[in-house]
Amino acid sequence: MKQTVVHPARAVVLAFFLAILAGTVILTLPAARAAGEAAPLMVAFFTSVSAVCVTGLVLVDTGSYWSVFGQSAIMVLFQLGGFGMMTAATLLGLMVNRSPRLRTRLVTQTETRSLWVGDVSSVGKLVFQVTALSQLAIAAVLTLRMRFGHGMEWREAAWSGVFHAVSAFNNAGFSIHADGFVRYAGDALVLLPVMLASVVGGIGFPILNDLRQRCRDPRHWSLHTKLTLSGTLVLILGGFVAVLLFEWSNPATIGPFSVAGKLLNSLFISVSARTAGFNTVDIAALTRETWAMHYPLMFIGGGSAGTAGGVKVGTVAVLALLVIAEAKGHSDTEAFGRRVGASAQRQAITVLVVGSTIVAAGTVLLLRISHFPTDQVIFEVIAAFGSAGLSTGITADLPVAGQLVLALLMFFGRVGTITLATSLVIGERRMPYRYPEEHPIVG
């Protein structure tokens, strides 16, 4: 008997789609809304998409519009979205290696390069342990700080601590405060744990697994780990310096802060731009230069097989190495004493081109159906595709068609790049012949 095997990429898309539908149904229940009435279908659908895709874009204020039940449902949705993506991305890579043509490979080639084939049965358990321990630790710190540092009652402090810890680790960008984290702009004991949770969740499970096994021997870290960690450091520091330069004297953002406050908030803005989605200042008040700095940070996102979105740091790192090798006239693309395979280079180019095409198409559509300036539309589109969740304040004012476009971008951005990369690996095959080589003129 023939067995029908579901393509792993299709399984991920279907799982996320069903989760969005379930979340929409739950959020339309009267109990989910603070007013005790059923939420409009578009509000429930958009919120569900944003939660499952761990983006953070919203049409209504999460803290006042939704009841505790509704907020709990949203938290469960972005917990499933973040945990599910980490597990799905990890398992997809391992499933690729279990196919008959590839089963001799010992290490996966895309999202799970640091995991061996024998790890399949333990992947879910390890991801759960990392998720649970990280979130519990951050929730405890935030709860204590909000109780003793901000005068909240224990119940309110505990709920705020848990909600924001889960949201931060999953890079979801949801907050139950109407002003986001603006009220905590000067509190390092709140902002630093949130940044830590965002980085740990978004760095990618394969890297966490690699660090756990070889934490004392960096020489044996996988190339994926080295590229992602170094790329992450460059992006965070680059964004940090850019915010300091462009916002230092801006009276509407970090201008009134002390030097320490400026440093803290600039770092938070840089980290948050890479899909965490929280804000300590009004995003709409940032300078146009800072908006432009957000574009690449949101588009690139975090590490593979993590809770962050974007085209991933590893993808851009491979492309940067390719450009450097070409500029130097080297035939091989190399880094840290290793040669990057040609297939990885092709996959990185494809993911970047497809991601750029989706962003360009989304921008054109939103410009066509809305009246907002181009720079605000571009910001919104990249924030949706990169699961960043930051907004210049136009999301709720977009027409329904524009909100649907954003919902589609959030979905594509969350499941599109990983499923595409996996499909490329599964579909990879050697042809029995090769055409004569010819060099077209480039540049």
XYZ file of C-alpha atoms in Angstrom:
443
model
C 0.000 0.000 0.000
C 1.183 3.461 -0.841
C 1.565 5.822 2.045
C 0.565 9.458 1.673
C 3.253 11.611 3.208
C 2.479 15.206 3.989
C 5.209 17.561 2.859
C 6.756 18.960 6.068
C 6.594 22.518 4.751
C 2.869 22.132 4.101
C 2.385 20.724 7.584
C 3.878 23.868 9.139
C 1.724 26.188 7.023
C -1.405 24.190 7.825
C -0.630 24.120 11.557
C -0.197 27.882 11.726
C -3.320 28.470 9.655
C -5.431 26.269 11.920
C -4.022 27.988 15.006
C -5.013 31.358 13.541
C -8.547 30.145 12.858
C -8.891 28.722 16.382
C -7.587 31.959 17.874
C -10.044 33.995 15.817
C -12.963 31.945 17.082
C -11.834 32.270 20.702
C -11.307 36.033 20.465
C -14.783 36.571 19.016
C -16.324 35.135 22.168
C -17.974 37.779 24.408
C -15.877 36.567 27.341
C -12.687 37.555 25.509
C -13.590 41.231 25.392
C -13.502 43.531 28.408
C -16.845 45.070 27.415
C -18.488 41.644 27.450
C -19.446 41.883 23.786
C -18.234 39.922 20.796
C -15.265 41.558 19.098
C -15.571 42.423 15.405
C -14.346 39.606 13.173
C -11.552 41.700 11.629
C -10.205 42.716 15.041
C -10.241 39.117 16.283
C -8.686 37.789 13.070
C -5.933 40.399 12.880
C -5.068 39.947 16.562
C -4.975 36.172 16.140
C -2.675 36.407 13.122
C -0.406 38.850 14.936
C -0.264 36.599 18.018
C 0.326 33.285 16.227
C 2.917 34.909 13.970
C 4.436 36.576 17.077
C 4.397 40.000 15.444
C 2.716 42.388 17.882
C 0.849 44.668 15.475
C -2.596 45.426 16.899
C -5.759 47.270 15.964
C -6.868 47.828 19.575
C -5.168 48.268 22.940
C -4.486 44.804 24.333
C -4.736 45.775 27.990
C -8.042 47.661 27.900
C -9.901 46.077 24.973
C -9.471 42.423 25.923
C -10.501 40.820 29.200
C -8.128 38.706 31.279
C -9.505 35.699 29.420
C -8.827 37.396 26.087
C -5.331 38.420 27.144
C -4.678 34.867 28.310
C -5.855 33.526 24.951
C -3.527 35.939 23.150
C -0.627 34.850 25.363
C -1.328 31.195 24.607
C -1.441 31.977 20.897
C 1.940 33.682 20.782
C 3.362 31.031 23.087
C 2.247 28.388 20.619
C 3.472 30.495 17.729
C 6.936 30.938 19.200
C 7.350 27.470 20.674
C 5.734 25.867 17.649
C 8.027 27.641 15.219
C 11.146 26.723 17.169
C 10.054 23.091 17.291
C 8.756 23.023 13.721
C 11.865 24.629 12.242
C 14.098 22.233 14.158
C 12.083 19.174 13.259
C 11.785 20.205 9.614
C 15.529 20.213 9.197
C 15.792 16.813 10.875
C 12.969 15.435 8.732
C 14.917 16.523 5.667
C 17.835 14.413 6.797
C 15.602 11.386 7.275
C 14.636 11.268 3.613
C 16.251 8.293 1.797
C 18.444 10.449 -0.409
C 19.839 12.455 2.497
C 19.910 10.076 5.433
C 23.681 9.720 5.268
C 24.096 13.352 6.273
C 24.969 13.691 9.957
C 24.189 17.354 10.372
C 21.231 19.257 9.000
C 21.889 21.908 6.380
C 19.503 24.727 7.158
C 17.724 25.533 10.397
C 19.246 22.795 12.552
C 22.862 22.512 11.528
C 24.005 21.781 15.080
C 21.598 18.899 15.680
C 22.361 15.294 14.868
C 19.858 12.990 13.256
C 19.534 10.971 16.450
C 18.196 14.027 18.277
C 14.729 13.794 16.707
C 13.056 12.269 19.765
C 14.529 14.838 22.165
C 14.066 18.049 20.189
C 10.668 18.929 21.650
C 11.825 18.227 25.177
C 14.925 20.400 24.909
C 13.025 23.290 23.342
C 10.413 23.057 26.087
C 13.073 23.140 28.796
C 14.768 26.211 27.339
C 11.429 27.964 26.890
C 10.058 27.148 30.341
C 13.204 27.957 32.319
C 13.850 31.218 30.480
C 10.305 32.457 30.820
C 9.983 31.504 34.482
C 13.231 33.270 35.368
C 12.338 36.454 33.487
C 8.770 36.411 34.851
C 10.055 36.159 38.428
C 12.418 39.114 37.949
C 9.748 41.277 36.305
C 7.138 40.386 38.915
C 9.396 41.373 41.800
C 10.439 44.578 40.098
C 6.884 45.635 39.296
C 5.743 44.825 42.817
C 8.494 46.613 44.719
C 9.707 49.101 42.124
C 6.400 50.261 40.646
C 3.951 49.671 43.477
C 1.723 47.119 41.745
C -0.342 44.680 43.785
C 0.976 41.134 43.752
C -1.752 39.888 41.418
C -1.260 42.684 38.907
C 2.523 42.444 39.142
C 2.485 38.677 38.614
C 0.211 38.887 35.588
C 2.248 41.716 34.065
C 5.490 39.842 34.729
C 4.288 36.582 33.209
C 2.630 38.183 30.185
C 5.632 40.329 29.285
C 8.139 37.532 29.956
C 6.316 35.188 27.583
C 5.882 37.986 25.053
C 9.567 38.945 25.232
C 10.940 35.412 24.911
C 8.682 34.759 21.925
C 9.550 38.133 20.403
C 5.803 38.727 20.208
C 5.783 42.457 20.957
C 2.460 42.346 22.824
C 2.056 44.481 25.946
C -0.889 44.981 28.272
C 0.159 48.600 28.773
C -1.311 51.158 26.392
C 2.035 52.949 26.124
C 4.054 49.765 25.735
C 7.254 50.049 27.801
C 7.370 53.852 27.816
C 6.638 53.877 31.556
C 9.736 51.729 32.125
C 12.065 53.823 29.934
C 14.342 54.625 32.876
C 14.179 51.245 34.622
C 17.117 49.014 33.737
C 15.790 46.216 35.963
C 12.835 45.877 33.602
C 14.433 46.636 30.245
C 17.548 44.477 30.636
C 15.639 41.233 31.446
C 13.258 41.915 28.558
C 16.197 42.419 26.188
C 17.845 39.241 27.468
C 14.674 37.218 26.933
C 14.268 38.610 23.407
C 17.834 37.752 22.440
C 17.763 34.253 23.964
C 14.443 33.407 22.328
C 15.380 34.922 18.997
C 18.930 33.609 18.688
C 17.690 30.185 17.595
C 17.441 26.819 19.305
C 20.250 25.177 17.279
C 22.655 27.771 18.659
C 21.414 27.317 22.219
C 21.904 23.576 21.811
C 25.374 24.088 20.365
C 26.371 26.432 23.197
C 25.036 24.016 25.777
C 27.139 21.176 24.423
C 30.296 23.136 23.622
C 30.084 26.274 25.754
C 33.719 25.977 26.867
C 35.147 25.232 23.449
C 34.220 27.960 20.922
C 36.616 26.459 18.398
C 34.210 23.576 17.853
C 31.083 25.668 17.503
C 29.319 25.117 14.206
C 29.776 27.680 11.445
C 26.068 28.521 11.793
C 26.586 29.405 15.455
C 29.629 31.548 14.777
C 27.991 33.416 11.901
C 24.744 34.059 13.777
C 26.401 35.199 17.009
C 28.830 37.512 15.247
C 26.099 38.832 12.953
C 23.770 39.445 15.890
C 26.452 41.365 17.743
C 27.176 43.533 14.696
C 23.483 44.317 14.169
C 22.814 45.181 17.818
C 25.898 47.386 18.134
C 25.251 49.000 14.765
C 21.670 49.821 15.683
C 22.756 51.067 19.104
C 25.271 53.513 17.636
C 22.810 54.671 14.967
C 20.098 55.440 17.535
C 22.554 57.392 19.662
C 23.635 59.463 16.667
C 20.180 60.159 15.274
C 18.186 60.532 18.515
C 20.643 62.058 20.977
C 19.100 65.525 20.792
C 15.559 64.532 19.780
C 13.309 66.066 22.498
C 10.477 63.695 21.571
C 12.481 60.499 22.188
C 15.705 60.056 24.185
C 16.748 63.716 24.222
C 15.484 64.466 27.762
C 17.138 61.347 29.278
C 20.393 61.303 31.188
C 23.480 59.858 29.498
C 22.827 56.488 31.159
C 19.192 56.647 30.074
C 20.161 57.428 26.513
C 22.550 54.483 26.420
C 19.970 52.125 27.930
C 17.126 53.156 25.647
C 19.284 53.201 22.527
C 20.303 49.629 23.252
C 16.683 48.656 23.911
C 15.522 50.237 20.643
C 18.238 48.393 18.719
C 17.407 45.019 20.284
C 13.668 45.562 19.954
C 13.954 46.475 16.270
C 15.118 42.943 15.528
C 11.559 41.549 15.968
C 11.054 41.996 19.742
C 8.536 44.749 18.986
C 8.567 46.696 22.279
C 9.014 50.444 22.530
C 10.168 52.824 25.244
C 9.633 55.891 23.065
C 7.003 56.923 20.546
C 8.016 55.226 17.280
C 6.244 57.913 15.276
C 8.470 60.536 16.912
C 11.729 58.934 15.800
C 13.737 60.728 13.146
C 13.476 59.552 9.550
C 17.078 58.375 9.784
C 16.185 56.084 12.686
C 13.205 54.770 10.750
C 15.560 53.961 7.888
C 17.889 52.196 10.350
C 14.940 50.056 11.434
C 14.324 48.775 7.902
C 17.340 46.411 7.650
C 17.144 45.402 11.318
C 13.479 44.384 11.049
C 13.989 42.741 7.663
C 16.964 40.646 8.803
C 15.430 39.677 12.154
C 16.999 37.044 14.398
C 18.491 33.569 14.247
C 17.154 30.534 12.435
C 14.790 28.180 14.297
C 14.120 30.773 16.980
C 11.139 32.903 17.895
C 12.344 35.890 15.852
C 11.220 36.639 12.321
C 12.891 38.153 9.271
C 15.029 36.513 6.621
C 17.452 35.533 9.425
C 20.941 36.601 10.368
C 22.525 33.478 8.890
C 21.044 34.226 5.482
C 22.496 37.729 5.361
C 25.816 36.539 6.812
C 26.222 34.005 4.002
C 25.437 36.681 1.415
C 27.916 39.095 3.014
C 30.611 36.420 2.860
C 29.740 35.781 -0.774
C 30.141 39.470 -1.613
C 33.453 39.665 0.253
C 34.782 36.586 -1.542
C 33.746 38.000 -4.911
C 35.336 41.370 -4.130
C 38.596 39.657 -3.211
C 38.475 37.458 -6.283
C 38.265 34.230 -4.281
C 36.562 31.239 -5.840
C 35.376 29.928 -2.463
C 33.231 31.609 0.180
C 34.946 31.078 3.510
C 34.628 31.991 7.180
C 36.193 30.749 10.430
C 38.268 28.177 8.592
C 35.253 26.652 6.830
C 33.982 26.821 3.252
C 30.312 27.713 2.726
C 28.635 25.248 0.376
C 27.253 26.393 -2.964
C 23.774 25.129 -2.076
C 23.692 27.282 1.076
C 24.668 30.302 -1.008
C 21.885 29.634 -3.524
C 19.351 29.173 -0.744
C 20.406 32.430 0.918
C 20.078 34.348 -2.354
C 16.663 32.816 -3.018
C 15.335 33.599 0.466
C 16.559 37.187 0.250
C 15.105 37.720 -3.236
C 11.746 36.204 -2.309
C 11.605 38.185 0.941
C 12.466 41.421 -0.854
C 9.834 40.700 -3.493
C 7.155 40.130 -0.859
C 8.069 43.392 0.901
C 8.074 45.317 -2.378
C 4.699 43.882 -3.401
C 3.200 44.635 0.010
C 4.494 48.202 -0.120
C 2.981 48.818 -3.550
C -0.373 47.380 -2.463
C -0.535 49.488 0.709
C 0.459 52.625 -1.160
C -2.314 51.907 -3.632
C -5.082 51.442 -1.073
C -3.997 53.940 1.612
C -3.084 57.611 1.802
C -0.123 57.412 4.169
C 3.426 58.595 3.303
C 5.788 56.127 1.668
C 8.232 55.942 4.575
C 5.460 55.038 7.037
C 4.073 52.397 4.684
C 7.503 50.855 4.166
C 8.043 50.771 7.934
C 4.696 49.053 8.477
C 5.249 46.493 5.724
C 8.720 45.485 6.888
C 7.538 45.368 10.517
C 4.772 42.967 9.498
C 6.964 40.762 7.294
C 9.804 40.709 9.812
C 7.484 39.994 12.763
C 8.837 43.137 14.420
C 5.487 44.495 15.574
C 6.665 48.096 15.716
C 4.389 50.681 14.163
C 4.400 54.374 13.353
C 0.749 54.396 14.409
C -1.063 53.778 11.137
C -2.105 50.131 11.555
C -5.535 50.801 13.058
C -6.219 53.584 10.537
C -5.592 51.450 7.474
C -8.624 50.328 5.449
C -9.726 46.730 5.911
C -7.976 45.742 2.695
C -4.733 47.223 4.044
C -5.081 45.339 7.308
C -5.600 42.124 5.363
C -2.409 42.852 3.433
C -0.539 43.239 6.726
C -2.057 39.991 8.006
C -0.865 38.210 4.873
C 2.597 39.715 5.257
C 2.774 38.559 8.873
C 1.849 35.027 7.813
C 4.309 34.921 4.911
C 7.050 36.429 7.011
C 6.562 33.925 9.797
C 6.283 30.670 7.866
C 7.453 31.611 4.397
C 11.232 31.718 4.662
C 11.640 28.533 6.698
C 9.262 26.521 4.530
C 10.967 27.838 1.412
C 14.417 26.914 2.696
C 13.232 23.439 3.661
C 11.542 22.928 0.300
C 14.781 23.855 -1.443
C 16.717 21.269 0.531
C 14.120 18.543 -0.013
C 13.888 19.288 -3.695
C 17.635 19.406 -4.210
C 18.835 16.818 -6.722
C 21.781 16.198 -9.001
C 21.085 16.248 -12.712
C 22.600 13.457 -14.850
C 23.954 16.094 -17.239
C 25.317 19.652 -17.242
C 24.987 22.309 -19.933
C 28.042 24.078 -21.361
C 29.059 27.017 -19.179
C 28.762 30.601 -20.380
C 29.230 33.864 -18.516
C 26.609 36.577 -19.085
C 27.652 40.175 -18.413
C 26.904 41.171 -14.816
C 27.038 44.744 -13.545
